[in-house]
PDB file of C-alpha atoms in Angstrom:
ATOM      1  CA  UNK A1296      32.820   0.166  -2.507  1.00 41.00           C
ATOM      2  CA  UNK A1297      33.003  -2.905  -4.743  1.00 37.00           C
ATOM      3  CA  UNK A1298      30.117  -4.560  -2.864  1.00 41.00           C
ATOM      4  CA  UNK A1299      27.946  -1.458  -3.260  1.00 42.00           C
ATOM      5  CA  UNK A1300      28.728  -1.366  -6.998  1.00 40.00           C
ATOM      6  CA  UNK A1301      27.830  -5.050  -7.398  1.00 38.00           C
ATOM      7  CA  UNK A1302      24.555  -4.556  -5.505  1.00 45.00           C
ATOM      8  CA  UNK A1303      23.667  -1.541  -7.682  1.00 47.00           C
ATOM      9  CA  UNK A1304      24.365  -3.588 -10.813  1.00 43.00           C
ATOM     10  CA  UNK A1305      22.225  -6.458  -9.504  1.00 49.00           C
ATOM     11  CA  UNK A1306      19.386  -4.037  -8.766  1.00 49.00           C
ATOM     12  CA  UNK A1307      19.648  -2.536 -12.260  1.00 48.00           C
ATOM     13  CA  UNK A1308      19.925  -5.972 -13.900  1.00 48.00           C
ATOM     14  CA  UNK A1309      16.928  -7.286 -11.998  1.00 50.00           C
ATOM     15  CA  UNK A1310      14.787  -4.441 -13.324  1.00 48.00           C
ATOM     16  CA  UNK A1311      15.932  -5.271 -16.844  1.00 48.00           C
ATOM     17  CA  UNK A1312      15.289  -9.007 -16.292  1.00 49.00           C
ATOM     18  CA  UNK A1313      11.809  -8.378 -14.949  1.00 49.00           C
ATOM     19  CA  UNK A1314      10.849  -6.641 -18.202  1.00 47.00           C
ATOM     20  CA  UNK A1315      12.085  -9.570 -20.327  1.00 55.00           C
ATOM     21  CA  UNK A1316       9.762 -12.223 -18.958  1.00 55.00           C
ATOM     22  CA  UNK A1317       8.704 -14.903 -21.414  1.00 53.00           C
ATOM     23  CA  UNK A1318       5.203 -15.603 -22.607  1.00 59.00           C
ATOM     24  CA  UNK A1319       3.886 -17.801 -19.785  1.00 57.00           C
ATOM     25  CA  UNK A1320       1.430 -19.640 -22.046  1.00 68.00           C
ATOM     26  CA  UNK A1321       4.349 -21.715 -23.398  1.00 81.00           C
ATOM     27  CA  UNK A1322       6.978 -21.995 -20.710  1.00 87.00           C
ATOM     28  CA  UNK A1323      10.077 -24.057 -21.538  1.00 91.00           C
ATOM     29  CA  UNK A1324      11.159 -26.734 -19.082  1.00 93.00           C
ATOM     30  CA  UNK A1325      14.298 -24.753 -18.234  1.00 94.00           C
ATOM     31  CA  UNK A1326      12.123 -21.963 -16.811  1.00 95.00           C
ATOM     32  CA  UNK A1327      10.259 -24.451 -14.613  1.00 94.00           C
ATOM     33  CA  UNK A1328      13.627 -25.861 -13.539  1.00 95.00           C
ATOM     34  CA  UNK A1329      14.739 -22.372 -12.522  1.00 95.00           C
ATOM     35  CA  UNK A1330      11.545 -21.888 -10.526  1.00 95.00           C
ATOM     36  CA  UNK A1331      12.096 -25.196  -8.710  1.00 95.00           C
ATOM     37  CA  UNK A1332      15.710 -24.290  -7.983  1.00 95.00           C
ATOM     38  CA  UNK A1333      14.583 -20.887  -6.687  1.00 95.00           C
ATOM     39  CA  UNK A1334      12.076 -22.552  -4.358  1.00 94.00           C
ATOM     40  CA  UNK A1335      14.903 -24.678  -2.985  1.00 94.00           C
ATOM     41  CA  UNK A1336      17.151 -21.660  -2.442  1.00 94.00           C
ATOM     42  CA  UNK A1337      14.290 -19.849  -0.753  1.00 91.00           C
ATOM     43  CA  UNK A1338      13.960 -22.755   1.689  1.00 93.00           C
ATOM     44  CA  UNK A1339      17.735 -22.521   2.312  1.00 93.00           C
ATOM     45  CA  UNK A1340      17.404 -18.880   3.327  1.00 91.00           C
ATOM     46  CA  UNK A1341      18.061 -16.801   0.208  1.00 89.00           C
ATOM     47  CA  UNK A1342      16.118 -13.721   1.262  1.00 86.00           C
ATOM     48  CA  UNK A1343      16.399 -11.104  -1.481  1.00 90.00           C
ATOM     49  CA  UNK A1344      15.507 -11.007  -5.142  1.00 92.00           C
ATOM     50  CA  UNK A1345      19.017  -9.937  -6.145  1.00 92.00           C
ATOM     51  CA  UNK A1346      20.606 -12.760  -4.160  1.00 92.00           C
ATOM     52  CA  UNK A1347      18.208 -15.221  -5.812  1.00 94.00           C
ATOM     53  CA  UNK A1348      19.143 -13.982  -9.289  1.00 94.00           C
ATOM     54  CA  UNK A1349      22.836 -14.353  -8.426  1.00 94.00           C
ATOM     55  CA  UNK A1350      22.332 -17.849  -7.042  1.00 95.00           C
ATOM     56  CA  UNK A1351      20.389 -18.982 -10.116  1.00 96.00           C
ATOM     57  CA  UNK A1352      22.891 -17.408 -12.509  1.00 95.00           C
ATOM     58  CA  UNK A1353      25.646 -19.221 -10.622  1.00 95.00           C
ATOM     59  CA  UNK A1354      23.832 -22.486 -11.362  1.00 94.00           C
ATOM     60  CA  UNK A1355      24.017 -21.755 -15.094  1.00 96.00           C
ATOM     61  CA  UNK A1356      20.518 -20.480 -15.727  1.00 96.00           C
ATOM     62  CA  UNK A1357      20.219 -17.730 -18.335  1.00 95.00           C
ATOM     63  CA  UNK A1358      19.170 -14.254 -17.219  1.00 94.00           C
ATOM     64  CA  UNK A1359      15.648 -14.882 -18.496  1.00 94.00           C
ATOM     65  CA  UNK A1360      15.392 -18.280 -16.786  1.00 95.00           C
ATOM     66  CA  UNK A1361      16.724 -16.844 -13.528  1.00 94.00           C
ATOM     67  CA  UNK A1362      14.278 -13.938 -13.677  1.00 93.00           C
ATOM     68  CA  UNK A1363      11.365 -16.312 -14.286  1.00 94.00           C
ATOM     69  CA  UNK A1364      12.403 -18.585 -11.432  1.00 95.00           C
ATOM     70  CA  UNK A1365      13.012 -15.750  -9.003  1.00 94.00           C
ATOM     71  CA  UNK A1366       9.800 -13.887  -9.798  1.00 93.00           C
ATOM     72  CA  UNK A1367       7.625 -16.977  -9.535  1.00 93.00           C
ATOM     73  CA  UNK A1368       9.005 -18.585  -6.375  1.00 92.00           C
ATOM     74  CA  UNK A1369       7.620 -16.059  -3.866  1.00 93.00           C
ATOM     75  CA  UNK A1370       6.072 -12.623  -3.412  1.00 94.00           C
ATOM     76  CA  UNK A1371       9.248 -10.532  -3.192  1.00 95.00           C
ATOM     77  CA  UNK A1372       7.314  -7.372  -2.388  1.00 95.00           C
ATOM     78  CA  UNK A1373       5.941  -9.055   0.728  1.00 95.00           C
ATOM     79  CA  UNK A1374       9.463 -10.177   1.662  1.00 95.00           C
ATOM     80  CA  UNK A1375      10.760  -6.638   1.145  1.00 96.00           C
ATOM     81  CA  UNK A1376       7.876  -5.231   3.216  1.00 97.00           C
ATOM     82  CA  UNK A1377       8.858  -7.491   6.090  1.00 96.00           C
ATOM     83  CA  UNK A1378      12.464  -6.344   5.836  1.00 96.00           C
ATOM     84  CA  UNK A1379      11.366  -2.691   5.713  1.00 97.00           C
ATOM     85  CA  UNK A1380       9.307  -3.137   8.880  1.00 97.00           C
ATOM     86  CA  UNK A1381      12.280  -4.807  10.535  1.00 96.00           C
ATOM     87  CA  UNK A1382      14.609  -1.962   9.649  1.00 97.00           C
ATOM     88  CA  UNK A1383      12.122   0.555  11.054  1.00 97.00           C
ATOM     89  CA  UNK A1384      12.179  -1.197  14.426  1.00 96.00           C
ATOM     90  CA  UNK A1385      15.937  -0.644  14.651  1.00 95.00           C
ATOM     91  CA  UNK A1386      16.306   2.955  13.512  1.00 94.00           C
ATOM     92  CA  UNK A1387      14.565   5.823  11.771  1.00 96.00           C
ATOM     93  CA  UNK A1388      14.499   6.016   7.983  1.00 97.00           C
ATOM     94  CA  UNK A1389      13.121   8.386   5.410  1.00 98.00           C
ATOM     95  CA  UNK A1390      10.996   6.874   2.660  1.00 98.00           C
ATOM     96  CA  UNK A1391      13.788   7.526   0.158  1.00 97.00           C
ATOM     97  CA  UNK A1392      16.450   6.115   2.479  1.00 97.00           C
ATOM     98  CA  UNK A1393      14.492   2.925   3.094  1.00 98.00           C
ATOM     99  CA  UNK A1394      13.900   2.393  -0.637  1.00 98.00           C
ATOM    100  CA  UNK A1395      17.642   2.856  -1.249  1.00 97.00           C
ATOM    101  CA  UNK A1396      18.488   0.356   1.492  1.00 97.00           C
ATOM    102  CA  UNK A1397      16.129  -2.287   0.100  1.00 97.00           C
ATOM    103  CA  UNK A1398      17.602  -1.784  -3.390  1.00 96.00           C
ATOM    104  CA  UNK A1399      21.064  -2.195  -1.878  1.00 95.00           C
ATOM    105  CA  UNK A1400      19.791  -5.423  -0.297  1.00 93.00           C
ATOM    106  CA  UNK A1401      18.958  -6.701  -3.785  1.00 92.00           C
ATOM    107  CA  UNK A1402      15.316  -5.829  -4.376  1.00 94.00           C
ATOM    108  CA  UNK A1403      14.267  -4.015  -7.535  1.00 94.00           C
ATOM    109  CA  UNK A1404      13.270  -0.376  -7.266  1.00 96.00           C
ATOM    110  CA  UNK A1405       9.660  -1.341  -7.994  1.00 96.00           C
ATOM    111  CA  UNK A1406       9.664  -4.003  -5.259  1.00 96.00           C
ATOM    112  CA  UNK A1407      11.354  -1.688  -2.761  1.00 97.00           C
ATOM    113  CA  UNK A1408       8.989   1.195  -3.520  1.00 98.00           C
ATOM    114  CA  UNK A1409       5.886  -0.994  -3.179  1.00 98.00           C
ATOM    115  CA  UNK A1410       7.255  -2.465   0.059  1.00 97.00           C
ATOM    116  CA  UNK A1411       8.033   0.914   1.586  1.00 98.00           C
ATOM    117  CA  UNK A1412       4.697   2.350   0.516  1.00 98.00           C
ATOM    118  CA  UNK A1413       2.957  -0.655   2.064  1.00 97.00           C
ATOM    119  CA  UNK A1414       4.895  -0.884   5.329  1.00 97.00           C
ATOM    120  CA  UNK A1415       2.654   1.581   7.163  1.00 97.00           C
ATOM    121  CA  UNK A1416       5.391   3.969   8.276  1.00 97.00           C
ATOM    122  CA  UNK A1417       4.525   7.476   9.442  1.00 98.00           C
ATOM    123  CA  UNK A1418       7.307   9.477   7.773  1.00 98.00           C
ATOM    124  CA  UNK A1419       6.759  12.483  10.036  1.00 97.00           C
ATOM    125  CA  UNK A1420       7.287  10.269  13.082  1.00 96.00           C
ATOM    126  CA  UNK A1421      10.320   8.688  11.424  1.00 97.00           C
ATOM    127  CA  UNK A1422      11.722  12.204  10.982  1.00 97.00           C
ATOM    128  CA  UNK A1423      11.110  12.913  14.679  1.00 96.00           C
ATOM    129  CA  UNK A1424      12.960   9.721  15.630  1.00 95.00           C
ATOM    130  CA  UNK A1425      15.844  10.633  13.319  1.00 95.00           C
ATOM    131  CA  UNK A1426      15.993  14.147  14.784  1.00 94.00           C
ATOM    132  CA  UNK A1427      16.213  12.681  18.269  1.00 92.00           C
ATOM    133  CA  UNK A1428      18.995  10.337  17.143  1.00 91.00           C
ATOM    134  CA  UNK A1429      20.904  13.318  15.732  1.00 91.00           C
ATOM    135  CA  UNK A1430      20.461  15.260  18.955  1.00 88.00           C
ATOM    136  CA  UNK A1431      22.156  12.452  20.864  1.00 86.00           C
ATOM    137  CA  UNK A1432      25.094  12.951  18.509  1.00 86.00           C
ATOM    138  CA  UNK A1433      25.196  16.636  19.412  1.00 87.00           C
ATOM    139  CA  UNK A1434      23.291  18.199  16.530  1.00 86.00           C
ATOM    140  CA  UNK A1435      20.958  20.588  18.338  1.00 82.00           C
ATOM    141  CA  UNK A1436      20.927  23.560  15.960  1.00 88.00           C
ATOM    142  CA  UNK A1437      17.700  23.603  13.941  1.00 91.00           C
ATOM    143  CA  UNK A1438      19.417  24.555  10.675  1.00 93.00           C
ATOM    144  CA  UNK A1439      22.019  21.780  10.981  1.00 94.00           C
ATOM    145  CA  UNK A1440      19.336  19.314  12.000  1.00 93.00           C
ATOM    146  CA  UNK A1441      17.225  20.240   8.985  1.00 93.00           C
ATOM    147  CA  UNK A1442      20.269  19.771   6.702  1.00 95.00           C
ATOM    148  CA  UNK A1443      21.052  16.392   8.256  1.00 95.00           C
ATOM    149  CA  UNK A1444      17.475  15.186   7.856  1.00 96.00           C
ATOM    150  CA  UNK A1445      17.348  16.397   4.250  1.00 96.00           C
ATOM    151  CA  UNK A1446      20.611  14.569   3.551  1.00 96.00           C
ATOM    152  CA  UNK A1447      18.948  11.392   4.863  1.00 96.00           C
ATOM    153  CA  UNK A1448      16.134  11.813   2.346  1.00 97.00           C
ATOM    154  CA  UNK A1449      13.461  13.412   4.488  1.00 97.00           C
ATOM    155  CA  UNK A1450      11.366  16.095   2.805  1.00 97.00           C
ATOM    156  CA  UNK A1451      11.526  19.683   4.042  1.00 96.00           C
ATOM    157  CA  UNK A1452       8.011  19.311   5.496  1.00 97.00           C
ATOM    158  CA  UNK A1453       9.065  16.164   7.387  1.00 97.00           C
ATOM    159  CA  UNK A1454      12.213  17.872   8.682  1.00 96.00           C
ATOM    160  CA  UNK A1455      10.236  20.899   9.885  1.00 95.00           C
ATOM    161  CA  UNK A1456       7.706  18.603  11.541  1.00 97.00           C
ATOM    162  CA  UNK A1457      10.561  16.821  13.322  1.00 95.00           C
ATOM    163  CA  UNK A1458      12.062  20.063  14.581  1.00 92.00           C
ATOM    164  CA  UNK A1459       8.699  21.220  15.890  1.00 93.00           C
ATOM    165  CA  UNK A1460       7.769  17.867  17.494  1.00 93.00           C
ATOM    166  CA  UNK A1461      10.959  16.356  18.862  1.00 85.00           C
ATOM    167  CA  UNK A1462      11.054  15.369  22.500  1.00 76.00           C
ATOM    168  CA  UNK A1463      13.020  17.412  25.023  1.00 67.00           C
ATOM    169  CA  UNK A1464      16.357  15.961  26.049  1.00 62.00           C
ATOM    170  CA  UNK A1465      16.342  14.069  29.313  1.00 60.00           C
ATOM    171  CA  UNK A1466      18.913  15.319  31.861  1.00 53.00           C
ATOM    172  CA  UNK A1467      19.622  11.816  33.182  1.00 49.00           C
ATOM    173  CA  UNK A1468      20.190   9.997  29.937  1.00 44.00           C
ATOM    174  CA  UNK A1469      20.756  12.810  27.474  1.00 49.00           C
ATOM    175  CA  UNK A1470      18.034  11.291  25.306  1.00 46.00           C
ATOM    176  CA  UNK A1471      14.321  10.655  25.565  1.00 44.00           C
ATOM    177  CA  UNK A1472      11.806   9.120  23.173  1.00 42.00           C
TER     178      UNK A1472
END
């Protein structure tokens, strides 16, 4: 619970930081220092915007310096898009659910939304996959399945599409894609 709260605060802070960017025509040395530090952390494997802000703040950079360094060291939307595509290879997500997950991972809402919108997912097909996953868990009733899909962030149209287009259960495995 504490971790989720911290991640939500980081996501909210990062949105606030992103709106307080300095005039780039006269950038103080401390901002360039933050950008260089961010590039180093990126090479070490820091893979989310929120984690980068935390790392830079831990080094003593101000919120504005950290935001400048983090924003300018890489294309975070592209990083988030890659993570979104990776998540979709593992399990089904609704658009809303994937945005929430990327925000939890430390991306801003704007970054997560752009990443999800650019990841090329077919949300109807994601709903079908999710419906099939629920059926394996024993949810076969259409009304319960629709409720479960809606709770995961799928739209009513996506849930109805999933119910109409899900694959029949296989007798051997109990599940078929």
